Amino acid sequence: MEKSDFQVDGHYAVTMKDEQGKLRPANIYVHRMEDDHMIVRYTSGGDVGLLFKLKYDDVVKIVRTHKVLDRKKFMVPDSVLDPKLWKDRDSMRAYSSAPGLGK
């Protein structure tokens, strides 16, 4: 996949390669996009809320795109998404708020 296949605040059901190269389904929400990777959060599974760096090449297929209503957008401080912070990091446990949901 390429950068142009995604957008910030997009919610996607994807098929991606894990660390061992196996194909896995995942639901992700895109917070920030860089040239070679994006910062996303898992929205399902055991790591809900985990922010992680995902290379575009690791996404094999976009299965479904979910429309994100303004009141359901995840808010994370820009300082948490700063590229300098992610230079040597692959993941981060961070909790965001969704004001429209009372969180």
Tab-separated table of C-alpha atoms in Angstrom:
chain	number	residue	atom	x	y	z
A	1	MET	CA	0.000	0.000	0.000
A	2	GLU	CA	1.036	3.624	-0.371
A	3	LYS	CA	0.594	6.813	1.629
A	4	SER	CA	-2.086	8.035	-0.793
A	5	ASP	CA	-4.279	5.028	0.140
A	6	PHE	CA	-4.813	6.398	3.672
A	7	GLN	CA	-5.907	9.618	5.317
A	8	VAL	CA	-5.583	11.118	8.785
A	9	ASP	CA	-8.590	10.359	11.011
A	10	GLY	CA	-9.439	7.411	8.771
A	11	HIS	CA	-10.692	4.171	10.310
A	12	TYR	CA	-9.792	1.026	8.364
A	13	ALA	CA	-10.217	-2.726	8.498
A	14	VAL	CA	-6.982	-4.057	6.970
A	15	THR	CA	-4.979	-7.180	6.351
A	16	MET	CA	-1.399	-6.641	7.492
A	17	LYS	CA	1.829	-8.549	7.973
A	18	ASP	CA	2.960	-9.135	11.540
A	19	GLU	CA	6.575	-9.369	12.736
A	20	GLN	CA	6.811	-12.991	11.523
A	21	GLY	CA	5.371	-12.114	8.107
A	22	LYS	CA	2.003	-13.784	8.769
A	23	LEU	CA	-1.139	-12.098	7.502
A	24	ARG	CA	-3.393	-10.755	10.246
A	25	PRO	CA	-6.661	-8.787	10.259
A	26	ALA	CA	-6.663	-5.492	12.152
A	27	ASN	CA	-8.842	-2.466	12.708
A	28	ILE	CA	-6.815	0.731	12.776
A	29	TYR	CA	-7.384	4.460	13.178
A	30	VAL	CA	-4.799	6.734	11.513
A	31	HIS	CA	-3.511	9.601	13.668
A	32	ARG	CA	-0.512	10.863	11.670
A	33	MET	CA	1.114	10.109	8.346
A	34	GLU	CA	4.794	10.429	7.490
A	35	ASP	CA	6.605	9.608	4.239
A	36	ASP	CA	7.406	5.964	5.071
A	37	HIS	CA	5.037	5.135	7.950
A	38	MET	CA	1.945	6.220	9.832
A	39	ILE	CA	1.074	6.386	13.522
A	40	VAL	CA	-2.096	4.377	14.092
A	41	ARG	CA	-4.081	2.879	16.947
A	42	TYR	CA	-5.684	-0.532	17.193
A	43	THR	CA	-9.440	-0.204	17.605
A	44	SER	CA	-10.094	-3.891	18.246
A	45	GLY	CA	-8.384	-6.934	19.687
A	46	GLY	CA	-6.146	-7.278	22.723
A	47	ASP	CA	-4.189	-4.091	22.105
A	48	VAL	CA	-7.077	-1.620	21.841
A	49	GLY	CA	-5.700	1.863	22.338
A	50	LEU	CA	-2.101	0.936	21.530
A	51	LEU	CA	-0.438	3.503	19.282
A	52	PHE	CA	2.116	2.044	16.921
A	53	LYS	CA	4.225	2.852	13.915
A	54	LEU	CA	3.020	1.030	10.812
A	55	LYS	CA	4.856	1.021	7.504
A	56	TYR	CA	2.641	1.347	4.463
A	57	ASP	CA	4.284	-1.785	3.008
A	58	ASP	CA	3.080	-3.829	5.995
A	59	VAL	CA	-0.545	-3.274	4.954
A	60	VAL	CA	-1.411	-5.853	2.317
A	61	LYS	CA	-5.017	-4.857	1.705
A	62	ILE	CA	-7.656	-2.390	2.874
A	63	VAL	CA	-10.736	-4.520	3.434
A	64	ARG	CA	-13.126	-1.772	4.507
A	65	THR	CA	-13.061	1.950	5.233
A	66	HIS	CA	-15.245	3.204	8.068
A	67	LYS	CA	-16.565	6.746	8.048
A	68	VAL	CA	-15.533	8.603	11.214
A	69	LEU	CA	-18.012	11.124	12.561
A	70	ASP	CA	-16.535	14.291	14.059
A	71	ARG	CA	-17.821	13.367	17.511
A	72	LYS	CA	-16.049	9.986	17.311
A	73	LYS	CA	-12.597	11.199	16.264
A	74	PHE	CA	-9.851	10.245	18.683
A	75	MET	CA	-7.961	13.208	20.121
A	76	VAL	CA	-4.281	12.762	20.955
A	77	PRO	CA	-1.971	15.696	21.811
A	78	ASP	CA	0.340	16.689	18.954
A	79	SER	CA	3.327	16.234	21.274
A	80	VAL	CA	2.530	12.492	21.491
A	81	LEU	CA	2.582	12.260	17.692
A	82	ASP	CA	5.794	14.298	17.260
A	83	PRO	CA	8.154	12.548	14.786
A	84	LYS	CA	11.106	13.110	17.184
A	85	LEU	CA	9.314	11.063	19.847
A	86	TRP	CA	8.709	8.215	17.368
A	87	LYS	CA	12.247	8.148	15.945
A	88	ASP	CA	13.336	5.227	18.178
A	89	ARG	CA	9.926	3.917	19.159
A	90	ASP	CA	7.604	1.337	17.590
A	91	SER	CA	4.646	1.563	19.965
A	92	MET	CA	3.197	3.497	22.877
A	93	ARG	CA	0.334	2.916	25.267
A	94	ALA	CA	-1.693	6.142	25.206
A	95	TYR	CA	-5.258	6.893	26.028
A	96	SER	CA	-7.141	9.474	24.029
A	97	SER	CA	-10.443	11.142	24.442
A	98	ALA	CA	-13.487	11.208	22.249
A	99	PRO	CA	-15.411	14.260	23.521
A	100	GLY	CA	-18.619	13.257	21.766
A	101	LEU	CA	-18.626	9.992	23.695
A	102	GLY	CA	-17.971	11.560	27.093
A	103	LYS	CA	-14.422	10.179	27.269
